[in-house]
CSV table of C-alpha atoms in Angstrom, one decimal:
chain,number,residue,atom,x,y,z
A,1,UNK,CA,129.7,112.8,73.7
A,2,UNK,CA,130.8,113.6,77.2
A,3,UNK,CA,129.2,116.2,79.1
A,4,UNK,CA,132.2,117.2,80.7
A,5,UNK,CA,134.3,117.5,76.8
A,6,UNK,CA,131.5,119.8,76.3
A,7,UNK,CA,132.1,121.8,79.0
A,8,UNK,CA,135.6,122.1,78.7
A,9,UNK,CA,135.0,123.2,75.2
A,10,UNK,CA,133.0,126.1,76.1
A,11,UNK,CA,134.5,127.0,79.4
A,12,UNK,CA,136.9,130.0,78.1
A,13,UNK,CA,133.5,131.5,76.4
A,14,UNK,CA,131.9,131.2,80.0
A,15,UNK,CA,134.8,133.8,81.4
A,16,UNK,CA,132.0,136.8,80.2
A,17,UNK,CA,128.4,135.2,81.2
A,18,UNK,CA,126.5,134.4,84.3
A,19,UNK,CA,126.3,130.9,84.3
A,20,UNK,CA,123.2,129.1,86.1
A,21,UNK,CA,123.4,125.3,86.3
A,22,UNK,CA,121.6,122.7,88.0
A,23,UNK,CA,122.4,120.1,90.7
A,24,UNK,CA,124.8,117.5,91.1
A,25,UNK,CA,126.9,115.8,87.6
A,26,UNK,CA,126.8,118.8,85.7
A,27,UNK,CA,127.6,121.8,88.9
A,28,UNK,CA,130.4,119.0,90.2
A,29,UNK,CA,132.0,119.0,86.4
A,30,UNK,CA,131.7,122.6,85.6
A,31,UNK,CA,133.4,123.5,89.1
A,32,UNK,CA,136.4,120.5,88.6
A,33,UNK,CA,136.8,122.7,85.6
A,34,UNK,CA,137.7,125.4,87.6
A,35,UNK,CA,135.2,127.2,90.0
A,36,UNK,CA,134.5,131.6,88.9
A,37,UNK,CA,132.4,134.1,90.5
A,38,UNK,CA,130.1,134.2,87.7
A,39,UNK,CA,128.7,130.5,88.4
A,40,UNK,CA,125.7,129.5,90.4
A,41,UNK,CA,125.4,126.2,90.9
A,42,UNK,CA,121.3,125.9,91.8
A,43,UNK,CA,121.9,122.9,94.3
A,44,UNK,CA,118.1,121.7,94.6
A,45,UNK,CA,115.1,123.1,93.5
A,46,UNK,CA,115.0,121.2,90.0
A,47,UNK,CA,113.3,122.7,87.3
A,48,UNK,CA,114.4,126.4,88.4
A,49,UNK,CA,117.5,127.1,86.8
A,50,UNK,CA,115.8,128.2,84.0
A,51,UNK,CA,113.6,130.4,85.5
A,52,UNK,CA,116.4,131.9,87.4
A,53,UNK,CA,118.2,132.2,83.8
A,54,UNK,CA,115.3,134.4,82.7
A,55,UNK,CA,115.2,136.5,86.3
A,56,UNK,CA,118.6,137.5,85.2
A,57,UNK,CA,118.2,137.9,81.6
A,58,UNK,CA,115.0,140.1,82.6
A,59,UNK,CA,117.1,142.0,85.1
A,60,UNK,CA,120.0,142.6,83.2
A,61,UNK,CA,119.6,143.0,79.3
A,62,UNK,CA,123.1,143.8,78.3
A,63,UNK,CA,124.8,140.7,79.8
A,64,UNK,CA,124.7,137.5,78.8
A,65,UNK,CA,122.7,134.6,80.9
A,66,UNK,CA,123.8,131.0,80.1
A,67,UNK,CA,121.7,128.4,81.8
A,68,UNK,CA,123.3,124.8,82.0
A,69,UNK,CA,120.2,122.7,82.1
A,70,UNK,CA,119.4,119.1,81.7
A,71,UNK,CA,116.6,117.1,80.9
A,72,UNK,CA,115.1,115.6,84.2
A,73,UNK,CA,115.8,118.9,85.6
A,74,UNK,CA,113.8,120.7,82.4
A,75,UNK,CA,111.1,118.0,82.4
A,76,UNK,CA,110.4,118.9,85.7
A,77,UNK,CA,109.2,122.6,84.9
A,78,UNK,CA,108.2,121.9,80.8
A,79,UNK,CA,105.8,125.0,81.7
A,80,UNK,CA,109.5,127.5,82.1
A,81,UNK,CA,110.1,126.6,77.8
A,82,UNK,CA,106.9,128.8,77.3
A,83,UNK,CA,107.5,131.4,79.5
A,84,UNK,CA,110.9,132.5,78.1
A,85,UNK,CA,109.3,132.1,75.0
A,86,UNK,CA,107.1,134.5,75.7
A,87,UNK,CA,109.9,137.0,77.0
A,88,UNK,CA,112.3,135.6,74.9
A,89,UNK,CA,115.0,137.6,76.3
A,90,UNK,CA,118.5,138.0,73.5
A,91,UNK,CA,120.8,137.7,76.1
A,92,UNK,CA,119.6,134.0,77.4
A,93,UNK,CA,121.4,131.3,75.8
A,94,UNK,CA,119.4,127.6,77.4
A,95,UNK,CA,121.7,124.6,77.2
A,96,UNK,CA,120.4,121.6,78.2
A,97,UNK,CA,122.2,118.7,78.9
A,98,UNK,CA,120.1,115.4,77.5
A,99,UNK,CA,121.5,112.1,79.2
A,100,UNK,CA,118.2,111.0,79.0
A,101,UNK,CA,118.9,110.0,82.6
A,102,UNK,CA,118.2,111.2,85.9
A,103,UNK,CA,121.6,110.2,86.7
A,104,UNK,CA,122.4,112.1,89.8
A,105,UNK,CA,119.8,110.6,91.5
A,106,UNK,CA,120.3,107.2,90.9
A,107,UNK,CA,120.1,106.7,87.2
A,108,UNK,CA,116.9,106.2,86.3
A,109,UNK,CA,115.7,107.1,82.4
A,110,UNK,CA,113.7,109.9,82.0
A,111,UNK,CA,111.5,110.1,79.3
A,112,UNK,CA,113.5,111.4,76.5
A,113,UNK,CA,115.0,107.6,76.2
A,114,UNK,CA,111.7,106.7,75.3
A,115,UNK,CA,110.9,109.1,72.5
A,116,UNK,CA,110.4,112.3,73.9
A,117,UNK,CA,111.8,115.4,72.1
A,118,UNK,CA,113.3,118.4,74.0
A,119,UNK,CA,114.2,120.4,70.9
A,120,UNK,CA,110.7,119.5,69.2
A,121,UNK,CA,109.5,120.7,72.8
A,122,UNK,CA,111.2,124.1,72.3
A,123,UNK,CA,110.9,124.4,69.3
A,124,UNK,CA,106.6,124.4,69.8
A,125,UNK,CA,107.5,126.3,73.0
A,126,UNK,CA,108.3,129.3,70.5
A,127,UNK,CA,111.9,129.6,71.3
A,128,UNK,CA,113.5,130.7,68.2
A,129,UNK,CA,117.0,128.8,68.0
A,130,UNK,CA,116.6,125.3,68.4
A,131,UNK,CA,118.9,123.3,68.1
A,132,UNK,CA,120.3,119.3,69.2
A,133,UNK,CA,124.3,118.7,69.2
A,134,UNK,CA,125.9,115.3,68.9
A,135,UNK,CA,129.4,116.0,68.8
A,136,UNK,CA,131.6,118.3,70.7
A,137,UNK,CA,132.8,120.3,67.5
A,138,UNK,CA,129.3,120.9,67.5
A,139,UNK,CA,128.9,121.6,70.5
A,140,UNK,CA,131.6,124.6,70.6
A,141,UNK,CA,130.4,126.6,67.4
A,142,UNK,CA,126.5,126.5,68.5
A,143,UNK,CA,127.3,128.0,71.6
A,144,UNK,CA,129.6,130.6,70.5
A,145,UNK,CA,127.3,131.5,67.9
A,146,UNK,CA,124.2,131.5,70.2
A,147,UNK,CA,126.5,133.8,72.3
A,148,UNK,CA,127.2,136.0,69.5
A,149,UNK,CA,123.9,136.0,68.4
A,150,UNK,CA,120.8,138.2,69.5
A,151,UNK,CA,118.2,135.7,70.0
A,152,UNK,CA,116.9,133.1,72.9
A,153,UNK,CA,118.6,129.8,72.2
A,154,UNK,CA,117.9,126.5,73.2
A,155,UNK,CA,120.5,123.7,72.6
A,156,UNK,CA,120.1,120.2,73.3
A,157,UNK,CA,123.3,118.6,74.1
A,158,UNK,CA,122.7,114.1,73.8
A,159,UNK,CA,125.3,113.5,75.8
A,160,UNK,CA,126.5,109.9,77.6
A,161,UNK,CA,124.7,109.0,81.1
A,162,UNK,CA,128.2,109.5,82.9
A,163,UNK,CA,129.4,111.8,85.7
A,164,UNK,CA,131.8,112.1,88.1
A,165,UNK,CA,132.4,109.9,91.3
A,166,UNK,CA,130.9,112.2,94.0
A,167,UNK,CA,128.4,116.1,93.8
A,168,UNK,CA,130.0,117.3,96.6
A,169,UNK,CA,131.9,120.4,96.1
A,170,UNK,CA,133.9,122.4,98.1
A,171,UNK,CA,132.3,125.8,97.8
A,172,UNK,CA,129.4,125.9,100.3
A,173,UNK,CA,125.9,126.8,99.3
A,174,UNK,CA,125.7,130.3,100.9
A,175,UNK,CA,129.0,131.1,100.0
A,176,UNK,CA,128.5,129.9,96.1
A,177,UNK,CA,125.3,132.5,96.2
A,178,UNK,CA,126.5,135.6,98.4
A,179,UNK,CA,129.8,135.6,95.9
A,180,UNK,CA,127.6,135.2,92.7
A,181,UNK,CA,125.2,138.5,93.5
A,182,UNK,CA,128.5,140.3,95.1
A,183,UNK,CA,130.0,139.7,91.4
A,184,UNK,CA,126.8,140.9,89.7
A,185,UNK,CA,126.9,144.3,91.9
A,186,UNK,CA,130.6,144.7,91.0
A,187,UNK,CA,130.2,144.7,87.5
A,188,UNK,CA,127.4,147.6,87.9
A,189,UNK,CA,130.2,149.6,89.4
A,190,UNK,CA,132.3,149.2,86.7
B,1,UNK,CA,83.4,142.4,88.6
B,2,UNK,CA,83.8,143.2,92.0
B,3,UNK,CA,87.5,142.6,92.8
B,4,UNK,CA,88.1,146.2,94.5
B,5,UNK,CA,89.6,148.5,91.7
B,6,UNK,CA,91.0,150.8,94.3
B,7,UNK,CA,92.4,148.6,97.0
B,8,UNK,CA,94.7,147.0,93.9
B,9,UNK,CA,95.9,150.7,92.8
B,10,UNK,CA,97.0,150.8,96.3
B,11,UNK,CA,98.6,148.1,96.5
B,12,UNK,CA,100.4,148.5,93.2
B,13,UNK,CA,101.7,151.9,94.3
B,14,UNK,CA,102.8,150.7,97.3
B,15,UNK,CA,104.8,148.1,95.5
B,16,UNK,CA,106.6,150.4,93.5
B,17,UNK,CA,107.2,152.8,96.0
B,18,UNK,CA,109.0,149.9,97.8
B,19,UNK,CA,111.1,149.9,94.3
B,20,UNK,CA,109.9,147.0,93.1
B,21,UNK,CA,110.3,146.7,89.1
B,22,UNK,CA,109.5,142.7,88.6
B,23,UNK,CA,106.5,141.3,89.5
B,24,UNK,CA,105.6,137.4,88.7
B,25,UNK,CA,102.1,136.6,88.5
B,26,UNK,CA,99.8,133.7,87.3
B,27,UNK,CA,96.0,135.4,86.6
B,28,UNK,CA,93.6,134.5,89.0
B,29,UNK,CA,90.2,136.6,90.0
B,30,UNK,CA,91.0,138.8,92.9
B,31,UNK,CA,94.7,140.1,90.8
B,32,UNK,CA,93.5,141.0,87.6
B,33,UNK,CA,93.7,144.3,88.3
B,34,UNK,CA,96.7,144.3,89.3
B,35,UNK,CA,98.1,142.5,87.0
B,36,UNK,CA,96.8,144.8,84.2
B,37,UNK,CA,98.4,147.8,86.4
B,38,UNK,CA,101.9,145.5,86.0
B,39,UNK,CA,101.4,145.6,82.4
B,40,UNK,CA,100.3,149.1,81.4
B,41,UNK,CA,103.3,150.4,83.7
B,42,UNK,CA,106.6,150.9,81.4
B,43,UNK,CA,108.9,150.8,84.4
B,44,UNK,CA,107.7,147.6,85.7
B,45,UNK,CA,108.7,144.0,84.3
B,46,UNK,CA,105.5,141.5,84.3
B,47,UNK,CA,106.4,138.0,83.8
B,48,UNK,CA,103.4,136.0,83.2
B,49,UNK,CA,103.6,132.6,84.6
B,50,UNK,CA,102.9,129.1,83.3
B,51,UNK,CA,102.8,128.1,87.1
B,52,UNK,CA,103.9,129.7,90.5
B,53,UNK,CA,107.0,128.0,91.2
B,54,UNK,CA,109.1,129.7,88.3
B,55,UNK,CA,108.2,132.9,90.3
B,56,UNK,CA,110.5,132.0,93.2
B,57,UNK,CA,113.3,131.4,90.7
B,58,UNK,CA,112.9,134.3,88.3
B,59,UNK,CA,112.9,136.2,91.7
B,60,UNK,CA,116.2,135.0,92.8
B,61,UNK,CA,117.7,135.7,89.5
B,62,UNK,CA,116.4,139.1,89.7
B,63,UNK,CA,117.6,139.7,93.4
B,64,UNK,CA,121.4,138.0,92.4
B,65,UNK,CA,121.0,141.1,89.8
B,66,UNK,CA,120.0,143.8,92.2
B,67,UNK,CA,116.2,144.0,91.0
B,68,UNK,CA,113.6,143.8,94.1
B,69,UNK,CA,110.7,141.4,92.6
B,70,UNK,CA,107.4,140.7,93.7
B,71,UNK,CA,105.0,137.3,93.9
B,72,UNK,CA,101.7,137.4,92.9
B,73,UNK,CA,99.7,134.6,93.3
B,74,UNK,CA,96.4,133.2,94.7
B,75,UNK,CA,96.8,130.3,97.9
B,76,UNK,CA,96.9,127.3,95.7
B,77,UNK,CA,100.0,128.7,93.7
B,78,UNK,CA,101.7,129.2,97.1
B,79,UNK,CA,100.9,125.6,97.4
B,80,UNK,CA,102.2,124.6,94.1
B,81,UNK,CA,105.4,126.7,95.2
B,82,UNK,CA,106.3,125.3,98.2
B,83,UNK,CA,109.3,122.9,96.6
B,84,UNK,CA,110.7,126.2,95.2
B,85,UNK,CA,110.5,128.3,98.7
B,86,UNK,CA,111.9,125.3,100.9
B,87,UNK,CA,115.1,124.1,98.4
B,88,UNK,CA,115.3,127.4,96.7
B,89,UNK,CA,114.8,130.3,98.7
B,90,UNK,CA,114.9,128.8,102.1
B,91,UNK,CA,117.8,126.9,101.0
B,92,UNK,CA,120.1,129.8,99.5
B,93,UNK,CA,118.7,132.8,101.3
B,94,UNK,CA,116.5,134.5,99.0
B,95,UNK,CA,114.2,137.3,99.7
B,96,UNK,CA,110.6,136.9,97.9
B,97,UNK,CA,108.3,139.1,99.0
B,98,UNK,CA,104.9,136.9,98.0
B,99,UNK,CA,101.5,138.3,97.7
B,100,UNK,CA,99.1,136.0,98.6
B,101,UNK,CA,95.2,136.2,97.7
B,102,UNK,CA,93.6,134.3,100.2
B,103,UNK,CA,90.7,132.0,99.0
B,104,UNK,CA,88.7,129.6,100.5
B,105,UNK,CA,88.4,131.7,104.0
B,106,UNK,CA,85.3,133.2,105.5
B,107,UNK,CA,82.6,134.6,103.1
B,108,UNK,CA,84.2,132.0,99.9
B,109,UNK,CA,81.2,131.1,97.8
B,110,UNK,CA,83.3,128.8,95.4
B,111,UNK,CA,83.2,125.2,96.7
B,112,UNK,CA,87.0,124.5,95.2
B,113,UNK,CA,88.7,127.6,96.9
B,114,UNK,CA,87.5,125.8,100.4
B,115,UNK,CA,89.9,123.2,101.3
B,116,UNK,CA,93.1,125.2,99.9
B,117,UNK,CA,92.3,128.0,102.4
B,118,UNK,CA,92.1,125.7,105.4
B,119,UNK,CA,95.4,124.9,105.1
B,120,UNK,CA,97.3,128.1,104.0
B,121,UNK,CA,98.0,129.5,107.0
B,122,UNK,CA,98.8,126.3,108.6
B,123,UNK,CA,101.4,125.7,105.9
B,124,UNK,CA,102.9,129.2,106.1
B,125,UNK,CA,103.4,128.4,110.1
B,126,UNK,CA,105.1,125.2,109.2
B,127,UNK,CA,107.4,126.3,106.7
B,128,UNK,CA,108.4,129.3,108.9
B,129,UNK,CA,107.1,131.9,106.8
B,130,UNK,CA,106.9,135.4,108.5
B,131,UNK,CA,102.9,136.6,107.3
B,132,UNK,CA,100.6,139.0,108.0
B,133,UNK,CA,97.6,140.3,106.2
B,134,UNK,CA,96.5,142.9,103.9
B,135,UNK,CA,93.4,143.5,105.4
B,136,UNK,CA,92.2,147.3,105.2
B,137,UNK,CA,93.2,149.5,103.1
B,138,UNK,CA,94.9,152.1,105.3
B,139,UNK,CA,97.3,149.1,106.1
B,140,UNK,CA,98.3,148.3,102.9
B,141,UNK,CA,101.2,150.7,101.7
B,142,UNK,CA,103.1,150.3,105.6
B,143,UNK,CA,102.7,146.6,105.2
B,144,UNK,CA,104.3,146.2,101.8
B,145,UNK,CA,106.7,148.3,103.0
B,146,UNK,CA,107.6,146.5,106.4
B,147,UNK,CA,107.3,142.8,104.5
B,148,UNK,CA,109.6,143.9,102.3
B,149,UNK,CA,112.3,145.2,104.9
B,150,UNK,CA,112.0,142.1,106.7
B,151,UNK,CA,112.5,139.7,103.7
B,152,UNK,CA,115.4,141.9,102.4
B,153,UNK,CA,116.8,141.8,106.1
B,154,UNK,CA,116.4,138.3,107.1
B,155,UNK,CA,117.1,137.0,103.1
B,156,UNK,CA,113.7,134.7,103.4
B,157,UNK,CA,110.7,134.4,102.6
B,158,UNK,CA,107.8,136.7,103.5
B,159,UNK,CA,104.0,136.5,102.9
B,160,UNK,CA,101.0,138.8,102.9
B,161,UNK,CA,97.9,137.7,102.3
B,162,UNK,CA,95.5,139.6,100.4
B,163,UNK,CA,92.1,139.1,102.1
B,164,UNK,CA,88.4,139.4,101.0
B,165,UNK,CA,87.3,142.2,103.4
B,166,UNK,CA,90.3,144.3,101.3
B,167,UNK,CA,90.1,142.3,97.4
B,168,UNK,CA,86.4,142.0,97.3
B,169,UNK,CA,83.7,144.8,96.9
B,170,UNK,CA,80.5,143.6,98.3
């Protein structure tokens, strides 16, 4: 399963959420899909998309938060599963890509190709949909239903250690996160 | 205990006179009451941490959304932070305003507070962190107010740190 199938699959349903994701494959992909307002592409800082996700989810209850995580990114801040348990916020729905790879930065495994479990993980976290995806049918139909659902979701997506050629988009950094919170504001005044 | 009761009711109003309705916060001695003020107020949103750095990203996501959000943490979480401030905050132009207890400086009677205080200041001057103190508590609700104004204005980082002469009842 390609990361980049899966996100094609899903991308019509992203039209409605904020969408956080985390550096380089998986922002590059998402924005060769097509870039929108509603997507923040957290550039650095790994391990915080998540906790962004549940800022937003925290700070605004009747939209719907998708974080677009993966698993070098989620390793790095393990301590972020318990904390949206805790909250565990109905509008948060947690993907998180498993290449089990730190591929972006040179393509080392991480330690979910040696046994570790990211749903089991979750699951012991206390998030209460857990789930791992193989295929991109899959794929689609747990994510719509987590988006149609009412509860915190975390879905592991294995997915093949590929990505594109190059990170580098052309939306600047500043300009990616002024145009994010001036979208947030606009559909306030709404 | 003697962590002061009424210097952290001040400081608590003066956080939500400043509008603040998020506040991030890992336990440590000198915040408990605080914290407990967080969590007994319906209008304010306590998210309890498993460690600092998630605070400087649930307090973008709550600024993208409008919400003004405080830090609370104790020196050594700004320390376990600082990744978060520099490629986060720094990075994108986010406003935190962090509360900082101050441990390890004059009058610290716990040996493991020591070295983390020698080097909080020295670390807040190198990152480029405006800072001031919250030292008396007269000071305290035109501080919070004026840290806020310039973090919201300059979209960066801004510290005060909560020190013993204001935290601690002798």
């Amino acid at each position: 399963m390609l990361r980049l199938d899966c996100l094609r699959a899903v991308y019509p349903e992203l039209e409605n959420c904020l969408v956080v994701t985390i550096m380089g494959a998986t922002a590059a992909e998402l924005h060769s899909l097509g870039h929108r307002p509603n997507f923040f592409y957290l550039q650095h800082a790994m391990g915080l998309a998540s906790s962004t996700g549940l800022g937003l989810a925290l700070s605004l209850p009747n939209q719907k938060i998708v974080v677009l995580d993966g698993d070098g990114s989620l390793l790095m801040n393990l301590g972020s599963l318990s904390t949206m348990a805790r909250y565990r916020p109905q509008n948060l729905v947690h993907i998180v890509f498993d290449n089990e790879s730190l591929l972006s930065v040179g393509g080392f495994p991480t330690a979910t190709s040696t046994g570790t479990d990211l749903e089991g993980i979750a699951r012991a976290a206390g998030i209460p949909m857990v789930l791992t995806v193989r295929t991109v049918e899959d794929f689609k139909s747990t994510v719509k239903n987590a988006l149609d659902g009412e509860q915190l979701a975390t879905i592991v997506a294995k997915v093949e250690a590929t990505g594109p050629s190059g990170y580098v988009t052309d939306i600047s950094l500043l300009e990616n996160r002024f145009q994010f919170r001036r979208y947030i504001q606009s559909l306030k005044n709404r | 205990m003697p962590v002061s009761l009424a210097s952290s009711r001040v400081i608590f109003e003066a956080l939500k006179k400043c509008d603040v309705r998020l506040v991030s916060a890992l336990p440590e001695t000198w915040l408990v009451h605080l914290i407990r003020m967080a969590d007994d107020d319906p209008e304010m949103i306590l998210v309890r941490l498993a460690k600092e750095e998630e605070g400087v990203g649930i307090s973008a996501g709550a600024h993208f959304a409008g919400v003004k959000s405080a830090m609370l943490m104790q020196n050594h979480g700004f320390l376990a932070s600082i990744n978060g401030i520099v490629s986060f905050a720094h990075l994108y132009k986010i406003p935190l305003l962090m509360l900082i207890s101050y441990r390890g400086s004059f009058g610290e009677r716990d040996p493991w507070q020591t070295q983390g205080g020698n080097v909080t200041e020295a670390l807040l001057r190198a990152m480029g962190i405006p800072y001031s103190f919250l030292d008396g508590i007269e000071n305290v609700e035109k501080r919070i107010r004026q840290a806020q104004t310039l973090a919201e204005s300059s979209l960066q980082p801004v510290a005060l740190l909560l020190t013993r002469d204001l935290m601690w009842d002798e």
